[in-house]
Amino acid sequence: MKTIICQEPGKLEIVQSTVPRLSAGHSIIQIEKVGICGTDIHAFDGTQPYFEYPRILGHELAGRILETTPDSNLEKGDLVTVMPYLNCGKCIACRKGKTNCCAQMQVIGVHIDGGMRRYISVPNHLIIKENQLNIQQLALIEPLAIGAHGVARAHFVAGDFVLVIGAGPIGLGTMEMAKVRGATVIAMDINPNRLQFCKEALNIPYTILATAEDSMDSLRTITNGEMPIAVFDCTGNLNAINCAFEYVAHGGEYILIGLQKGDIIFNHPAFHKRELTLMSSRNATIQDFEHVIKNVKEKAVNPEKYITHQFEADHIREAFKTCTSTSSAVIKVLVDFSS
């Protein structure tokens, strides 16, 4: 079967590998579409934490059941997506229901080989059957669930101003899930094209260009001088993360969805006097996936809006080049393994 391996930073190879055999408690998924995520891009450029090479990338997966075991609720031909987080079920986080941050977490496509191949064996309990959605929608459920989990961490109420920094797919999903909960969303990014997408495609009422000299003044004006009660970083950029501490309202929350390798630095007195809360948001839970799927079915969220480019698997290098280009106006790239 066709398999794409990231051998080392900057090097992708297309090889032929053995089709996996069906094993107890697993199903074989015939992969149709794989989304390229920021995690994949960081792995490709060598800046992804928790990563070792060589690795088969890919954790935003959509496909069809090829084979399954008698004890599953799946049938051949079912349309599925995958919750790509293998948790131990025994550590303190798992025992508390926080399976998304298991102490022994293994993420498909990061810690273990992922789905950029024609067939993959996945534990049945991580497979989500959804025949009412199409393949392209299913490929976007996981990144939307990441945003949904970050939003679930915050305590804002309907009408509150929230700021989402970074208008990539994770940031867009965070904006949409915050809107579903009733927030007044402000989008911030360094790319004016992406901010225009926020306005036109997602109906985000306020956008701010991060590089503008008056960006802080704009934020104060929009929020009537109070600043956003919740700020979400979806950039994974160290400078952006450090700067955003200034954006949070008194008594507010700062949620880090993006991830980078460096140390966070902030002014303690400024943080302390506002009694801010700093939180990380890692992966997602089954409840987040179910929440996203419900909203896609109800047409409150349309993930297909995000898809700007699609490539055949044979053109994977061009796909990654497009993702990293500053001039391609890319939002979400899907890789097609169906041919």
mmCIF file of C-alpha atoms in Angstrom:
data_model
loop_
_atom_site.group_PDB
_atom_site.id
_atom_site.type_symbol
_atom_site.label_atom_id
_atom_site.label_comp_id
_atom_site.label_asym_id
_atom_site.label_seq_id
_atom_site.Cartn_x
_atom_site.Cartn_y
_atom_site.Cartn_z
ATOM 1 C CA MET A 1 0.000 0.000 0.000
ATOM 2 C CA LYS A 2 1.060 3.616 -0.566
ATOM 3 C CA THR A 3 2.628 5.117 2.554
ATOM 4 C CA ILE A 4 4.140 8.557 3.208
ATOM 5 C CA ILE A 5 6.996 8.732 5.721
ATOM 6 C CA CYS A 6 8.688 11.803 7.151
ATOM 7 C CA GLN A 7 12.219 10.400 7.358
ATOM 8 C CA GLU A 8 13.717 13.540 8.928
ATOM 9 C CA PRO A 9 12.900 17.247 8.987
ATOM 10 C CA GLY A 10 12.247 18.431 5.449
ATOM 11 C CA LYS A 11 12.264 14.946 3.902
ATOM 12 C CA LEU A 12 9.095 13.110 2.845
ATOM 13 C CA GLU A 13 9.222 9.745 1.060
ATOM 14 C CA ILE A 14 6.478 7.799 -0.699
ATOM 15 C CA VAL A 15 7.027 4.070 -0.186
ATOM 16 C CA GLN A 16 5.151 0.785 -0.489
ATOM 17 C CA SER A 17 4.446 -0.951 2.825
ATOM 18 C CA THR A 18 2.536 -3.997 4.027
ATOM 19 C CA VAL A 19 -1.223 -3.799 4.556
ATOM 20 C CA PRO A 20 -1.989 -4.327 8.273
ATOM 21 C CA ARG A 21 -3.772 -7.493 9.374
ATOM 22 C CA LEU A 22 -6.955 -7.460 11.421
ATOM 23 C CA SER A 23 -6.325 -8.035 15.135
ATOM 24 C CA ALA A 24 -8.506 -8.368 18.223
ATOM 25 C CA GLY A 25 -10.269 -5.163 19.236
ATOM 26 C CA HIS A 26 -9.212 -3.327 16.062
ATOM 27 C CA SER A 27 -10.602 -2.455 12.648
ATOM 28 C CA ILE A 28 -8.872 -1.800 9.345
ATOM 29 C CA ILE A 29 -9.776 1.610 7.911
ATOM 30 C CA GLN A 30 -9.385 2.384 4.225
ATOM 31 C CA ILE A 31 -8.137 5.963 4.356
ATOM 32 C CA GLU A 32 -9.788 8.408 1.943
ATOM 33 C CA LYS A 33 -8.745 11.871 3.177
ATOM 34 C CA VAL A 34 -6.071 13.141 5.567
ATOM 35 C CA GLY A 35 -5.881 16.738 6.724
ATOM 36 C CA ILE A 36 -2.484 18.410 7.046
ATOM 37 C CA CYS A 37 -2.325 20.022 10.478
ATOM 38 C CA GLY A 38 0.048 22.489 12.095
ATOM 39 C CA THR A 39 1.430 19.527 14.028
ATOM 40 C CA ASP A 40 2.401 17.859 10.745
ATOM 41 C CA ILE A 41 3.972 21.066 9.457
ATOM 42 C CA HIS A 42 6.001 21.510 12.651
ATOM 43 C CA ALA A 43 7.105 17.874 12.423
ATOM 44 C CA PHE A 44 8.145 18.451 8.823
ATOM 45 C CA ASP A 45 10.175 21.544 9.715
ATOM 46 C CA GLY A 46 11.663 20.013 12.882
ATOM 47 C CA THR A 47 9.987 22.200 15.497
ATOM 48 C CA GLN A 48 7.408 19.762 16.881
ATOM 49 C CA PRO A 49 7.834 18.751 20.556
ATOM 50 C CA TYR A 50 7.377 15.070 21.511
ATOM 51 C CA PHE A 51 8.490 13.934 18.061
ATOM 52 C CA GLU A 52 10.891 11.275 16.757
ATOM 53 C CA TYR A 53 11.813 10.314 13.187
ATOM 54 C CA PRO A 54 11.082 8.487 10.961
ATOM 55 C CA ARG A 55 7.315 8.789 11.310
ATOM 56 C CA ILE A 56 4.185 8.296 9.240
ATOM 57 C CA LEU A 57 2.320 11.555 9.773
ATOM 58 C CA GLY A 58 -1.419 12.124 9.748
ATOM 59 C CA HIS A 59 -4.022 12.270 12.514
ATOM 60 C CA GLU A 60 -6.914 14.135 10.856
ATOM 61 C CA LEU A 61 -8.411 11.047 9.272
ATOM 62 C CA ALA A 62 -11.500 10.074 7.318
ATOM 63 C CA GLY A 63 -12.194 6.766 5.634
ATOM 64 C CA ARG A 64 -14.299 3.630 5.384
ATOM 65 C CA ILE A 65 -14.266 0.418 7.366
ATOM 66 C CA LEU A 66 -12.596 -2.335 5.362
ATOM 67 C CA GLU A 67 -12.556 -5.057 8.046
ATOM 68 C CA THR A 68 -13.720 -5.198 11.638
ATOM 69 C CA THR A 69 -14.170 -7.638 14.489
ATOM 70 C CA PRO A 70 -17.503 -9.255 15.448
ATOM 71 C CA ASP A 71 -17.632 -7.433 18.795
ATOM 72 C CA SER A 72 -17.530 -3.914 17.283
ATOM 73 C CA ASN A 73 -20.490 -1.716 16.347
ATOM 74 C CA LEU A 74 -18.967 -1.210 12.903
ATOM 75 C CA GLU A 75 -19.709 -2.682 9.501
ATOM 76 C CA LYS A 76 -17.758 -2.817 6.273
ATOM 77 C CA GLY A 77 -18.292 0.400 4.328
ATOM 78 C CA ASP A 78 -19.156 2.595 7.333
ATOM 79 C CA LEU A 79 -17.869 6.157 7.072
ATOM 80 C CA VAL A 80 -15.622 6.957 10.010
ATOM 81 C CA THR A 81 -13.245 9.411 11.582
ATOM 82 C CA VAL A 82 -10.719 8.667 14.302
ATOM 83 C CA MET A 83 -10.059 10.046 17.763
ATOM 84 C CA PRO A 84 -6.263 9.695 17.467
ATOM 85 C CA TYR A 85 -5.333 9.738 21.158
ATOM 86 C CA LEU A 86 -4.281 6.437 22.707
ATOM 87 C CA ASN A 87 -4.603 6.727 26.489
ATOM 88 C CA CYS A 88 -3.608 4.198 29.136
ATOM 89 C CA GLY A 89 -6.875 4.238 31.117
ATOM 90 C CA LYS A 90 -4.967 3.826 34.393
ATOM 91 C CA CYS A 91 -3.097 7.054 35.220
ATOM 92 C CA ILE A 92 -4.529 9.807 37.426
ATOM 93 C CA ALA A 93 -5.645 11.860 34.419
ATOM 94 C CA CYS A 94 -7.490 8.903 32.885
ATOM 95 C CA ARG A 95 -9.071 7.996 36.213
ATOM 96 C CA LYS A 96 -10.365 11.563 36.476
ATOM 97 C CA GLY A 97 -11.836 11.395 32.976
ATOM 98 C CA LYS A 98 -9.133 13.589 31.409
ATOM 99 C CA THR A 99 -8.121 11.021 28.835
ATOM 100 C CA ASN A 100 -6.931 13.824 26.545
ATOM 101 C CA CYS A 101 -3.879 14.440 28.753
ATOM 102 C CA CYS A 102 -3.034 10.871 29.764
ATOM 103 C CA ALA A 103 0.390 10.527 31.375
ATOM 104 C CA GLN A 104 1.275 7.875 28.790
ATOM 105 C CA MET A 105 -0.400 9.611 25.851
ATOM 106 C CA GLN A 106 0.406 8.364 22.365
ATOM 107 C CA VAL A 107 -1.039 10.393 19.517
ATOM 108 C CA ILE A 108 -1.414 8.707 16.143
ATOM 109 C CA GLY A 109 0.876 10.469 13.682
ATOM 110 C CA VAL A 110 2.998 12.006 16.441
ATOM 111 C CA HIS A 111 4.191 9.417 18.964
ATOM 112 C CA ILE A 112 3.234 6.432 16.793
ATOM 113 C CA ASP A 113 2.739 6.051 13.054
ATOM 114 C CA GLY A 114 -0.257 7.838 11.597
ATOM 115 C CA GLY A 115 -2.713 7.706 8.747
ATOM 116 C CA MET A 116 -0.864 8.963 5.667
ATOM 117 C CA ARG A 117 -1.247 5.525 4.100
ATOM 118 C CA ARG A 118 -4.007 3.647 2.329
ATOM 119 C CA TYR A 119 -4.899 1.358 5.253
ATOM 120 C CA ILE A 120 -4.473 1.678 9.008
ATOM 121 C CA SER A 121 -5.381 -0.525 11.962
ATOM 122 C CA VAL A 122 -7.105 1.434 14.751
ATOM 123 C CA PRO A 123 -8.572 0.274 18.101
ATOM 124 C CA ASN A 124 -12.336 0.068 17.786
ATOM 125 C CA HIS A 125 -13.000 2.391 20.733
ATOM 126 C CA LEU A 126 -11.179 5.230 18.926
ATOM 127 C CA ILE A 127 -13.244 4.921 15.735
ATOM 128 C CA ILE A 128 -16.265 7.206 15.380
ATOM 129 C CA LYS A 129 -18.872 6.009 12.889
ATOM 130 C CA GLU A 130 -20.875 8.758 11.240
ATOM 131 C CA ASN A 131 -22.656 7.829 8.045
ATOM 132 C CA GLN A 132 -24.661 11.075 8.029
ATOM 133 C CA LEU A 133 -21.569 13.164 7.271
ATOM 134 C CA ASN A 134 -19.397 13.064 4.161
ATOM 135 C CA ILE A 135 -15.711 12.195 3.930
ATOM 136 C CA GLN A 136 -14.555 15.812 3.739
ATOM 137 C CA GLN A 137 -16.556 16.797 6.811
ATOM 138 C CA LEU A 138 -15.209 13.797 8.708
ATOM 139 C CA ALA A 139 -11.618 14.778 7.910
ATOM 140 C CA LEU A 140 -12.186 18.097 9.720
ATOM 141 C CA ILE A 141 -13.840 16.770 12.901
ATOM 142 C CA GLU A 142 -10.585 16.300 14.818
ATOM 143 C CA PRO A 143 -9.221 19.851 14.385
ATOM 144 C CA LEU A 144 -12.653 21.254 15.240
ATOM 145 C CA ALA A 145 -12.662 19.083 18.372
ATOM 146 C CA ILE A 146 -9.338 20.632 19.394
ATOM 147 C CA GLY A 147 -10.984 24.056 19.301
ATOM 148 C CA ALA A 148 -14.074 22.730 21.055
ATOM 149 C CA HIS A 149 -11.955 21.390 23.913
ATOM 150 C CA GLY A 150 -10.173 24.722 24.342
ATOM 151 C CA VAL A 151 -13.501 26.546 24.442
ATOM 152 C CA ALA A 152 -14.846 24.042 26.976
ATOM 153 C CA ARG A 153 -11.923 24.900 29.269
ATOM 154 C CA ALA A 154 -13.011 28.554 29.510
ATOM 155 C CA HIS A 155 -15.783 30.001 31.684
ATOM 156 C CA PHE A 156 -17.138 32.865 29.571
ATOM 157 C CA VAL A 157 -20.873 33.367 29.174
ATOM 158 C CA ALA A 158 -23.003 34.420 26.210
ATOM 159 C CA GLY A 159 -22.230 37.960 25.109
ATOM 160 C CA ASP A 160 -18.717 38.055 26.559
ATOM 161 C CA PHE A 161 -15.865 39.243 24.364
ATOM 162 C CA VAL A 162 -13.317 36.540 23.606
ATOM 163 C CA LEU A 163 -10.163 36.891 21.525
ATOM 164 C CA VAL A 164 -8.801 34.106 19.335
ATOM 165 C CA ILE A 165 -5.230 34.691 18.157
ATOM 166 C CA GLY A 166 -4.333 32.739 15.032
ATOM 167 C CA ALA A 167 -6.770 32.226 12.160
ATOM 168 C CA GLY A 168 -5.518 28.860 10.955
ATOM 169 C CA PRO A 169 -7.845 25.850 11.021
ATOM 170 C CA ILE A 170 -7.514 25.343 14.797
ATOM 171 C CA GLY A 171 -8.155 29.017 15.437
ATOM 172 C CA LEU A 172 -11.113 29.067 13.062
ATOM 173 C CA GLY A 173 -12.589 26.056 14.815
ATOM 174 C CA THR A 174 -12.074 27.765 18.165
ATOM 175 C CA MET A 175 -13.877 30.856 16.886
ATOM 176 C CA GLU A 176 -16.801 28.812 15.605
ATOM 177 C CA MET A 177 -17.194 26.817 18.798
ATOM 178 C CA ALA A 178 -16.989 30.017 20.870
ATOM 179 C CA LYS A 179 -19.724 31.512 18.662
ATOM 180 C CA VAL A 180 -21.866 28.420 19.192
ATOM 181 C CA ARG A 181 -21.597 29.135 22.929
ATOM 182 C CA GLY A 182 -22.696 32.733 22.422
ATOM 183 C CA ALA A 183 -19.410 34.634 22.653
ATOM 184 C CA THR A 184 -18.705 37.852 20.783
ATOM 185 C CA VAL A 185 -15.568 36.762 18.955
ATOM 186 C CA ILE A 186 -12.568 38.887 18.001
ATOM 187 C CA ALA A 187 -10.067 37.367 15.559
ATOM 188 C CA MET A 188 -6.407 38.395 15.501
ATOM 189 C CA ASP A 189 -3.814 37.290 12.949
ATOM 190 C CA ILE A 190 -0.804 38.607 11.037
ATOM 191 C CA ASN A 191 -2.365 37.600 7.710
ATOM 192 C CA PRO A 192 -4.993 40.014 6.351
ATOM 193 C CA ASN A 193 -6.297 37.368 3.938
ATOM 194 C CA ARG A 194 -7.141 35.058 6.809
ATOM 195 C CA LEU A 195 -8.849 37.884 8.671
ATOM 196 C CA GLN A 196 -10.919 38.561 5.574
ATOM 197 C CA PHE A 197 -11.863 34.870 5.542
ATOM 198 C CA CYS A 198 -13.000 35.206 9.175
ATOM 199 C CA LYS A 199 -15.287 38.087 8.217
ATOM 200 C CA GLU A 200 -16.707 36.680 5.003
ATOM 201 C CA ALA A 201 -16.882 32.926 5.640
ATOM 202 C CA LEU A 202 -17.428 32.761 9.400
ATOM 203 C CA ASN A 203 -19.141 36.101 10.086
ATOM 204 C CA ILE A 204 -16.693 37.032 12.822
ATOM 205 C CA PRO A 205 -17.747 40.574 13.820
ATOM 206 C CA TYR A 206 -14.326 41.959 14.774
ATOM 207 C CA THR A 207 -10.870 41.376 13.310
ATOM 208 C CA ILE A 208 -7.503 42.879 14.255
ATOM 209 C CA LEU A 209 -4.251 42.744 12.307
ATOM 210 C CA ALA A 210 -1.673 41.704 14.903
ATOM 211 C CA THR A 211 1.146 43.665 13.262
ATOM 212 C CA ALA A 212 -0.761 46.953 13.249
ATOM 213 C CA GLU A 213 0.636 49.621 15.571
ATOM 214 C CA ASP A 214 -2.817 50.325 17.000
ATOM 215 C CA SER A 215 -3.785 46.689 17.626
ATOM 216 C CA MET A 216 -3.969 47.169 21.397
ATOM 217 C CA ASP A 217 -6.036 50.341 20.987
ATOM 218 C CA SER A 218 -8.389 48.476 18.649
ATOM 219 C CA LEU A 219 -8.851 45.747 21.231
ATOM 220 C CA ARG A 220 -9.638 48.291 23.941
ATOM 221 C CA THR A 221 -12.105 50.103 21.697
ATOM 222 C CA ILE A 222 -13.963 46.936 20.725
ATOM 223 C CA THR A 223 -14.265 45.795 24.350
ATOM 224 C CA ASN A 224 -15.155 49.227 25.755
ATOM 225 C CA GLY A 225 -11.811 49.377 27.533
ATOM 226 C CA GLU A 226 -12.285 46.156 29.461
ATOM 227 C CA MET A 227 -10.361 43.689 27.218
ATOM 228 C CA PRO A 228 -11.518 40.125 26.442
ATOM 229 C CA ILE A 229 -12.544 37.909 29.351
ATOM 230 C CA ALA A 230 -11.040 34.890 27.552
ATOM 231 C CA VAL A 231 -8.058 34.821 25.205
ATOM 232 C CA PHE A 232 -7.150 31.731 23.172
ATOM 233 C CA ASP A 233 -3.739 31.335 21.554
ATOM 234 C CA CYS A 234 -3.908 29.151 18.458
ATOM 235 C CA THR A 235 -0.609 30.243 16.921
ATOM 236 C CA GLY A 236 2.007 28.165 18.729
ATOM 237 C CA ASN A 237 4.276 31.189 18.252
ATOM 238 C CA LEU A 238 6.359 32.105 21.299
ATOM 239 C CA ASN A 239 6.312 35.848 20.716
ATOM 240 C CA ALA A 240 2.557 35.852 20.167
ATOM 241 C CA ILE A 241 2.007 33.766 23.296
ATOM 242 C CA ASN A 242 4.119 36.041 25.499
ATOM 243 C CA CYS A 243 2.563 39.242 24.136
ATOM 244 C CA ALA A 244 -1.014 38.041 24.614
ATOM 245 C CA PHE A 245 -0.830 38.152 28.413
ATOM 246 C CA GLU A 246 -1.461 41.887 27.978
ATOM 247 C CA TYR A 247 -4.758 41.250 26.202
ATOM 248 C CA VAL A 248 -6.638 39.488 29.006
ATOM 249 C CA ALA A 249 -9.249 41.331 31.096
ATOM 250 C CA HIS A 250 -9.112 41.564 34.883
ATOM 251 C CA GLY A 251 -10.331 38.245 36.241
ATOM 252 C CA GLY A 252 -9.937 36.683 32.798
ATOM 253 C CA GLU A 253 -8.547 33.444 31.414
ATOM 254 C CA TYR A 254 -5.764 32.745 28.954
ATOM 255 C CA ILE A 255 -5.987 29.364 27.230
ATOM 256 C CA LEU A 256 -3.039 28.003 25.248
ATOM 257 C CA ILE A 257 -4.204 25.708 22.469
ATOM 258 C CA GLY A 258 -1.113 26.263 20.325
ATOM 259 C CA LEU A 259 2.151 24.608 21.344
ATOM 260 C CA GLN A 260 5.812 25.596 20.999
ATOM 261 C CA LYS A 261 9.132 24.481 22.464
ATOM 262 C CA GLY A 262 10.310 27.535 24.390
ATOM 263 C CA ASP A 263 9.731 28.986 27.865
ATOM 264 C CA ILE A 264 6.791 31.318 28.451
ATOM 265 C CA ILE A 265 7.758 34.632 30.041
ATOM 266 C CA PHE A 266 5.323 37.105 31.590
ATOM 267 C CA ASN A 267 5.333 39.862 34.194
ATOM 268 C CA HIS A 268 4.232 38.428 37.520
ATOM 269 C CA PRO A 269 2.838 41.647 39.096
ATOM 270 C CA ALA A 270 0.770 42.388 35.969
ATOM 271 C CA PHE A 271 -0.499 38.797 35.948
ATOM 272 C CA HIS A 272 -1.162 38.782 39.688
ATOM 273 C CA LYS A 273 -3.061 42.068 40.000
ATOM 274 C CA ARG A 274 -5.600 40.907 37.410
ATOM 275 C CA GLU A 275 -5.888 37.482 39.074
ATOM 276 C CA LEU A 276 -5.559 35.860 35.672
ATOM 277 C CA THR A 277 -5.932 32.152 35.036
ATOM 278 C CA LEU A 278 -3.489 30.472 32.653
ATOM 279 C CA MET A 279 -4.541 27.150 31.157
ATOM 280 C CA SER A 280 -3.305 24.726 28.542
ATOM 281 C CA SER A 281 -5.641 22.766 26.307
ATOM 282 C CA ARG A 282 -4.411 19.452 24.962
ATOM 283 C CA ASN A 283 -6.114 17.209 22.413
ATOM 284 C CA ALA A 284 -9.845 16.539 22.893
ATOM 285 C CA THR A 285 -12.280 14.121 24.506
ATOM 286 C CA ILE A 286 -15.048 12.010 23.047
ATOM 287 C CA GLN A 287 -17.491 14.622 24.355
ATOM 288 C CA ASP A 288 -15.733 17.279 22.245
ATOM 289 C CA PHE A 289 -15.974 15.095 19.137
ATOM 290 C CA GLU A 290 -19.666 14.467 19.780
ATOM 291 C CA HIS A 291 -20.283 18.192 20.330
ATOM 292 C CA VAL A 292 -18.626 19.046 17.015
ATOM 293 C CA ILE A 293 -20.468 16.344 15.082
ATOM 294 C CA LYS A 294 -23.792 17.531 16.518
ATOM 295 C CA ASN A 295 -23.090 21.106 15.387
ATOM 296 C CA VAL A 296 -21.978 19.994 11.918
ATOM 297 C CA LYS A 297 -25.163 17.948 11.520
ATOM 298 C CA GLU A 298 -27.242 20.939 12.638
ATOM 299 C CA LYS A 299 -25.320 23.152 10.162
ATOM 300 C CA ALA A 300 -24.170 25.481 12.930
ATOM 301 C CA VAL A 301 -20.643 24.748 11.692
ATOM 302 C CA ASN A 302 -19.571 23.967 8.133
ATOM 303 C CA PRO A 303 -16.025 22.556 8.096
ATOM 304 C CA GLU A 304 -15.962 22.279 4.316
ATOM 305 C CA LYS A 305 -15.568 26.075 4.182
ATOM 306 C CA TYR A 306 -12.014 25.624 5.457
ATOM 307 C CA ILE A 307 -10.866 23.388 2.586
ATOM 308 C CA THR A 308 -8.912 25.546 0.122
ATOM 309 C CA HIS A 309 -6.591 22.941 -1.445
ATOM 310 C CA GLN A 310 -6.623 19.198 -2.138
ATOM 311 C CA PHE A 311 -3.759 17.053 -3.431
ATOM 312 C CA GLU A 312 -3.341 13.449 -4.479
ATOM 313 C CA ALA A 313 -1.013 11.519 -2.175
ATOM 314 C CA ASP A 314 1.614 11.349 -4.934
ATOM 315 C CA HIS A 315 1.893 15.144 -4.706
ATOM 316 C CA ILE A 316 2.516 15.245 -0.954
ATOM 317 C CA ARG A 317 5.640 17.404 -1.278
ATOM 318 C CA GLU A 318 3.689 20.034 -3.180
ATOM 319 C CA ALA A 319 0.969 19.838 -0.517
ATOM 320 C CA PHE A 320 3.442 20.606 2.270
ATOM 321 C CA LYS A 321 5.058 23.346 0.190
ATOM 322 C CA THR A 322 1.636 24.920 -0.221
ATOM 323 C CA CYS A 323 0.980 24.714 3.521
ATOM 324 C CA THR A 324 4.199 26.550 4.344
ATOM 325 C CA SER A 325 3.914 29.196 1.610
ATOM 326 C CA THR A 326 3.069 32.718 2.767
ATOM 327 C CA SER A 327 1.486 33.581 -0.584
ATOM 328 C CA SER A 328 -0.822 30.603 -1.194
ATOM 329 C CA ALA A 329 -3.857 31.851 0.796
ATOM 330 C CA VAL A 330 -4.152 28.353 2.230
ATOM 331 C CA ILE A 331 -6.568 27.536 5.050
ATOM 332 C CA LYS A 332 -6.853 23.739 5.055
ATOM 333 C CA VAL A 333 -5.156 21.177 2.819
ATOM 334 C CA LEU A 334 -6.521 17.662 2.390
ATOM 335 C CA VAL A 335 -4.508 14.758 0.963
ATOM 336 C CA ASP A 336 -6.483 12.202 -1.063
ATOM 337 C CA PHE A 337 -5.545 8.522 -0.741
ATOM 338 C CA SER A 338 -8.542 7.172 -2.644
ATOM 339 C CA SER A 339 -6.712 6.622 -5.937
#
